[in-house]
């Protein structure tokens, strides 16, 4: 056995060494002298979820995944004690938030492990989805360095492009405001007169100018500020706080400089966090009464800011009282009066430093608190302006593997511990803004560092950031959340987040940087400077942005709290469940509420200031959570919603200090207790306390900072829970019993939703479960929710932009845009057509907002048509739209196959593609697209997100690369064609006049822009559909139209020989154009990007077409609808509809064997069919509906009818134009005929004949598949037919009222 133990120990030691190697600072092949003190020896758990690696030299390394840390400790113990631990497996257990060993020694389910050493504590596997797991980066091997270099190279380009888009967006959105200001000034008015504090701003500006002049006069006399102060003291004219700096503001990134401008100063402390980061802690002091410490004293100390004994945890200065006492005496000696001030720690917001508290002169919150008698400390989170770590360097990705959790559980405790260590106080006041509140809420939570609450007298949260606001739905935020972690790191890197911002800070002059910073942040976060002192605005942005990790800006999609939804439901319906059962059930409910709560009894009192107009965070939602008793241990000692305030107004508004004033009743309460509160420190005398009370008694923050956790227990404004027994019943009694929802109690009729529905306005949809807002809208339209809503505005835009596919669409239709009228047709044709296409898109978006269903235009035509005509309108619209959709993927895939084979011809000149090769390749691509479109919705959304991102990037690259790399000069021509020729020299590609030829080029624009209806068909899978889907339609048409025109201009100015492009042996005009104007390798590179973009476009077309097919099959429009409309139970997607479209598409591509003109009919069919379908419901809405149309939340208002008329007139003109052949007279034969009228008109004629002969007898328009009842007649339930019923019975007789009325009568009423 000794031999076995020795062997086992040696084996464990080898495994430990190998595992420790990938967690060490340097790799195994480093020199022993270098590697020795940097080798990993143990993982220490700061919290159950936050391990750090301790090295042999006592250093700390961050960013260790839980499993790796646990495994390191297990192997170490196994190597040291193989007999007792060999073979043990450490596993994670799924636990609730409080079922872990807390930092103060309290245990629950893991009490049996309480005596185990810290390194063997088993952390929970559960982490909040907002804080995704951090990646593991090992020591700097060659492979890892290569990986880092690749990430830095890709992110340098892509993140800079992302920043460029943001900057350009801010510039464009500033243009209307600039024009407005210029117009006001031309009328001899002041545009700033509208500002709410205009007079106060003028007064302050006058004071600053006078102070600057006075300072300059002092400098001219050769006196320092201190000599001037002495002179004033001798003459009896002395200011309480004499400035030590002055003159014109140089706009420095230096908080100490601005402190000296108001008679204060700042000393900087260095603090080491438990994971080895060096962070800055600024101490604001009054130089008249405080002597700063030495630089050596202010340096960082050991990382053990917390020590643990057994399972307990106390702050280091609590366990070392003798050391604390000596430090406290040293602190007292630095005050001339011998009476120190109560400490206040302030934490900053997102992308800021604590300098944000020091920018408003005397009205800066930090300086105001200091001059009100407090000892103010400003914490700056890790990295900041100067990233520093004890062991890691800037280029090491481990230095940047952290997020908001590490700020909360590492940085904040380090700051609190150092401040209390320096001052000797037992507690401090904590004031945080935005991100600072987030890290505090995280740190105080159960399972994190809840004992930190014992060291905080009150937590003052300004703009508390717990729940995201409406801005989270903006496109760029959606984009950052939608892309995968891998794609995120490719785009934004694995180091600092867009470090070029900090580079610009050092390059640009302060005024330019401040102005640019305001414009960019205003565009990003939708705030204004209306309430700020405009004269100081450039100064405000000198302290942002700072270095933050790219990981800290990445967050998964926020998961809605189920309890919040239920509480909101009760509040909305004014119906609260009552508490039933015995005392035991009541106790069980209370216990369940405690278990679900975020905080335990150690949490400090909260004081909350919520900005009422804040779109970045939703502070009201946090207040609702606290008011409803969801946090039984939290005492809200003050809360205020400042209605007109935006996110930064709570620290920068001119009147922000006034907004902290409290009500008279609260002031009276504080008046009675102020003396007691100020005596808490046991340092102040009663006279001192009375003197400060007079200064502070009406300012809630100044008093609350000194309150202890027990002083406000009986506060009359501590919590509104006690005032609302009904809400108390909700939070205490209903958790123990299963909630049920009564459909009869809702009484929510169709008229209460902003929809135009097939159901009557006074009918009530019936459902057996609680629905979301989106599902309620769909139910009011007559349909049951059957899809997961995993699309958003961004992902819907991604699908539609993929369907639009500007680059591949342009490449596919270049023959028509260039071939009919030459370059004037490209530039003028696109510009003119886009105006009217925008009219169609806007009108369609309005319909989508009112009727967000997969049936889309088909459903709208049925509902809006005059009485008796609804089924026919739906029939024509549906079939035309289906033809457009079903031809989309084949036409794209056909063009893509032609480009692939053309690339083969370029590289192998002897290869000539045959028709059968084009057909087989097209069929293969369609099968691949069918497989992708059969996946779950979430996968499809991510695939389209990546595809659209590539589409956008490829489009940018092509627009830039073609003019930059063109070889026209080497061919003896100017780099660009003269503008006169581009805009005025028509190419005679038809026998028609130039004006008609120009109109004929619209086929390219119409076909390219026919994909923006995709969000309409995806609306049943989109969240917030009646707003997000119409926005996605308009965004697609607008962005597509603008960048499509840019591409047209690039090609028009660089093309050399139009006839050679059209008649090339390659058989693909885009490929021949690229070879004409670019070197071969460059041309092949662009052609390759076009092919990849075409693949994404074809897949988007397939997804959109399958949803349309499913919607029509749900209403039994097709033969075999019973099979087509089935939703796959595994993927929750219409798989059968996908493969039905695949088969139809492959059959349509048989036109390839009829020649290029026959195959080209696929494009014109799609264009004509799409716009007929687009315009039919718009035409009905404009000319027949009148007041029957109920606009959704997104609408055009009074412009709706004029825009609709323009859209209808445009399509009425274009349908015959698109059917014209390019030649006339004797030249017109079967080979040159435009077969669009036959290929589209033939099937549509057959559809009309089918209607007359048979379909009119059974097709009644959209089929309601949800039960509904008349308001007040709840017994008469109409049974909605299940669209997924396998029986395939399409008879509407199954939808019958119990009183004998047929459901068709109801639908007829809706059509009427």
mmCIF file of N, CA and C in Angstrom, residues 144-195:
data_model
loop_
_atom_site.group_PDB
_atom_site.id
_atom_site.type_symbol
_atom_site.label_atom_id
_atom_site.label_comp_id
_atom_site.label_asym_id
_atom_site.label_seq_id
_atom_site.Cartn_x
_atom_site.Cartn_y
_atom_site.Cartn_z
ATOM 1 N N UNK A 144 -1.577 30.945 -28.732
ATOM 2 C CA UNK A 144 -2.454 31.950 -28.117
ATOM 3 C C UNK A 144 -2.098 33.351 -28.576
ATOM 4 N N UNK A 145 -0.805 33.625 -28.722
ATOM 5 C CA UNK A 145 -0.405 34.938 -29.213
ATOM 6 C C UNK A 145 -0.921 35.174 -30.626
ATOM 7 N N UNK A 146 -0.904 34.114 -31.437
ATOM 8 C CA UNK A 146 -1.421 34.225 -32.800
ATOM 9 C C UNK A 146 -2.919 34.480 -32.774
ATOM 10 N N UNK A 147 -3.607 33.789 -31.864
ATOM 11 C CA UNK A 147 -5.053 34.004 -31.720
ATOM 12 C C UNK A 147 -5.349 35.437 -31.298
ATOM 13 N N UNK A 148 -4.607 35.938 -30.324
ATOM 14 C CA UNK A 148 -4.809 37.306 -29.859
ATOM 15 C C UNK A 148 -4.548 38.309 -30.970
ATOM 16 N N UNK A 149 -3.498 38.048 -31.749
ATOM 17 C CA UNK A 149 -3.172 38.948 -32.842
ATOM 18 C C UNK A 149 -4.292 38.973 -33.875
ATOM 19 N N UNK A 150 -4.870 37.800 -34.152
ATOM 20 C CA UNK A 150 -5.979 37.735 -35.114
ATOM 21 C C UNK A 150 -7.182 38.500 -34.596
ATOM 22 N N UNK A 151 -7.492 38.318 -33.320
ATOM 23 C CA UNK A 151 -8.630 39.033 -32.740
ATOM 24 C C UNK A 151 -8.389 40.544 -32.740
ATOM 25 N N UNK A 152 -7.172 40.945 -32.422
ATOM 26 C CA UNK A 152 -6.884 42.382 -32.382
ATOM 27 C C UNK A 152 -6.935 42.988 -33.776
ATOM 28 N N UNK A 153 -6.496 42.210 -34.774
ATOM 29 C CA UNK A 153 -6.539 42.723 -36.142
ATOM 30 C C UNK A 153 -7.980 42.850 -36.631
ATOM 31 N N UNK A 154 -8.774 41.807 -36.403
ATOM 32 C CA UNK A 154 -10.168 41.862 -36.873
ATOM 33 C C UNK A 154 -10.956 42.926 -36.130
ATOM 34 N N UNK A 155 -10.755 43.007 -34.813
ATOM 35 C CA UNK A 155 -11.519 43.990 -34.034
ATOM 36 C C UNK A 155 -11.075 45.411 -34.336
ATOM 37 N N UNK A 156 -9.792 45.587 -34.681
ATOM 38 C CA UNK A 156 -9.315 46.941 -35.001
ATOM 39 C C UNK A 156 -10.061 47.499 -36.198
ATOM 40 N N UNK A 157 -10.352 46.627 -37.173
ATOM 41 C CA UNK A 157 -11.061 47.074 -38.371
ATOM 42 C C UNK A 157 -12.559 47.158 -38.122
ATOM 43 N N UNK A 158 -13.132 46.059 -37.595
ATOM 44 C CA UNK A 158 -14.596 45.977 -37.484
ATOM 45 C C UNK A 158 -15.139 46.901 -36.399
ATOM 46 N N UNK A 159 -14.457 46.968 -35.241
ATOM 47 C CA UNK A 159 -14.958 47.855 -34.189
ATOM 48 C C UNK A 159 -14.815 49.314 -34.599
ATOM 49 N N UNK A 160 -13.747 49.600 -35.353
ATOM 50 C CA UNK A 160 -13.586 50.967 -35.846
ATOM 51 C C UNK A 160 -14.680 51.302 -36.856
ATOM 52 N N UNK A 161 -15.067 50.313 -37.671
ATOM 53 C CA UNK A 161 -16.182 50.526 -38.593
ATOM 54 C C UNK A 161 -17.486 50.729 -37.825
ATOM 55 N N UNK A 162 -17.663 49.955 -36.761
ATOM 56 C CA UNK A 162 -18.851 50.119 -35.914
ATOM 57 C C UNK A 162 -18.878 51.516 -35.302
ATOM 58 N N UNK A 163 -17.728 51.954 -34.792
ATOM 59 C CA UNK A 163 -17.637 53.301 -34.223
ATOM 60 C C UNK A 163 -17.887 54.347 -35.299
ATOM 61 N N UNK A 164 -17.365 54.090 -36.494
ATOM 62 C CA UNK A 164 -17.585 55.039 -37.588
ATOM 63 C C UNK A 164 -19.045 55.180 -37.941
ATOM 64 N N UNK A 165 -19.772 54.058 -37.934
ATOM 65 C CA UNK A 165 -21.210 54.120 -38.210
ATOM 66 C C UNK A 165 -21.921 54.954 -37.148
ATOM 67 N N UNK A 166 -21.517 54.767 -35.882
ATOM 68 C CA UNK A 166 -22.130 55.528 -34.790
ATOM 69 C C UNK A 166 -21.826 57.018 -34.944
ATOM 70 N N UNK A 167 -20.575 57.332 -35.255
ATOM 71 C CA UNK A 167 -20.197 58.740 -35.417
ATOM 72 C C UNK A 167 -20.944 59.360 -36.594
ATOM 73 N N UNK A 168 -21.013 58.635 -37.707
ATOM 74 C CA UNK A 168 -21.744 59.151 -38.868
ATOM 75 C C UNK A 168 -23.224 59.311 -38.543
ATOM 76 N N UNK A 169 -23.776 58.350 -37.814
ATOM 77 C CA UNK A 169 -25.183 58.465 -37.423
ATOM 78 C C UNK A 169 -25.434 59.688 -36.570
ATOM 79 N N UNK A 170 -24.515 59.947 -35.629
ATOM 80 C CA UNK A 170 -24.672 61.138 -34.780
ATOM 81 C C UNK A 170 -24.533 62.410 -35.605
ATOM 82 N N UNK A 171 -23.643 62.366 -36.603
ATOM 83 C CA UNK A 171 -23.462 63.551 -37.455
ATOM 84 C C UNK A 171 -24.703 63.817 -38.294
ATOM 85 N N UNK A 172 -25.258 62.754 -38.889
ATOM 86 C CA UNK A 172 -26.442 62.924 -39.728
ATOM 87 C C UNK A 172 -27.641 63.402 -38.910
ATOM 88 N N UNK A 173 -27.814 62.842 -37.716
ATOM 89 C CA UNK A 173 -28.960 63.246 -36.900
ATOM 90 C C UNK A 173 -28.795 64.653 -36.343
ATOM 91 N N UNK A 174 -27.571 65.174 -36.356
ATOM 92 C CA UNK A 174 -27.350 66.539 -35.882
ATOM 93 C C UNK A 174 -27.662 67.580 -36.959
ATOM 94 N N UNK A 175 -27.741 67.139 -38.206
ATOM 95 C CA UNK A 175 -27.959 68.091 -39.299
ATOM 96 C C UNK A 175 -29.286 68.835 -39.164
ATOM 97 N N UNK A 176 -30.425 68.148 -38.918
ATOM 98 C CA UNK A 176 -31.690 68.903 -38.785
ATOM 99 C C UNK A 176 -31.653 69.926 -37.659
ATOM 100 N N UNK A 177 -31.035 69.550 -36.530
ATOM 101 C CA UNK A 177 -30.940 70.489 -35.410
ATOM 102 C C UNK A 177 -30.075 71.685 -35.783
ATOM 103 N N UNK A 178 -28.995 71.435 -36.500
ATOM 104 C CA UNK A 178 -28.118 72.526 -36.916
ATOM 105 C C UNK A 178 -28.851 73.471 -37.863
ATOM 106 N N UNK A 179 -29.595 72.902 -38.810
ATOM 107 C CA UNK A 179 -30.361 73.733 -39.745
ATOM 108 C C UNK A 179 -31.410 74.562 -38.997
ATOM 109 N N UNK A 180 -32.032 73.931 -38.020
ATOM 110 C CA UNK A 180 -33.036 74.649 -37.226
ATOM 111 C C UNK A 180 -32.400 75.810 -36.469
ATOM 112 N N UNK A 181 -31.237 75.587 -35.897
ATOM 113 C CA UNK A 181 -30.548 76.651 -35.160
ATOM 114 C C UNK A 181 -30.138 77.787 -36.100
ATOM 115 N N UNK A 182 -29.663 77.420 -37.280
ATOM 116 C CA UNK A 182 -29.283 78.452 -38.243
ATOM 117 C C UNK A 182 -30.498 79.286 -38.633
ATOM 118 N N UNK A 183 -31.630 78.611 -38.861
ATOM 119 C CA UNK A 183 -32.848 79.327 -39.215
ATOM 120 C C UNK A 183 -33.294 80.289 -38.129
ATOM 121 N N UNK A 184 -33.164 79.853 -36.869
ATOM 122 C CA UNK A 184 -33.545 80.729 -35.757
ATOM 123 C C UNK A 184 -32.621 81.937 -35.682
ATOM 124 N N UNK A 185 -31.339 81.712 -35.878
ATOM 125 C CA UNK A 185 -30.391 82.825 -35.806
ATOM 126 C C UNK A 185 -30.581 83.799 -36.967
ATOM 127 N N UNK A 186 -30.997 83.304 -38.127
ATOM 128 C CA UNK A 186 -31.251 84.195 -39.262
ATOM 129 C C UNK A 186 -32.422 85.135 -38.983
ATOM 130 N N UNK A 187 -33.299 84.727 -38.080
ATOM 131 C CA UNK A 187 -34.419 85.594 -37.682
ATOM 132 C C UNK A 187 -34.073 86.439 -36.465
ATOM 133 N N UNK A 188 -32.751 86.512 -36.168
ATOM 134 C CA UNK A 188 -32.232 87.345 -35.069
ATOM 135 C C UNK A 188 -32.771 86.908 -33.719
ATOM 136 N N UNK A 189 -32.966 85.617 -33.563
ATOM 137 C CA UNK A 189 -33.386 85.061 -32.274
ATOM 138 C C UNK A 189 -32.282 84.167 -31.730
ATOM 139 N N UNK A 190 -32.338 83.926 -30.431
ATOM 140 C CA UNK A 190 -31.361 83.074 -29.770
ATOM 141 C C UNK A 190 -31.941 81.674 -29.633
ATOM 142 N N UNK A 191 -31.363 80.653 -30.289
ATOM 143 C CA UNK A 191 -31.926 79.301 -30.192
ATOM 144 C C UNK A 191 -31.835 78.709 -28.795
ATOM 145 N N UNK A 192 -30.952 79.241 -27.955
ATOM 146 C CA UNK A 192 -30.829 78.717 -26.598
ATOM 147 C C UNK A 192 -31.892 79.264 -25.655
ATOM 148 N N UNK A 193 -32.684 80.219 -26.110
ATOM 149 C CA UNK A 193 -33.697 80.815 -25.240
ATOM 150 C C UNK A 193 -34.760 79.814 -24.825
ATOM 151 N N UNK A 194 -34.887 78.718 -25.576
ATOM 152 C CA UNK A 194 -35.889 77.698 -25.245
ATOM 153 C C UNK A 194 -35.453 76.811 -24.078
ATOM 154 N N UNK A 195 -34.174 76.873 -23.718
ATOM 155 C CA UNK A 195 -33.652 75.990 -22.677
ATOM 156 C C UNK A 195 -34.283 76.325 -21.332
#
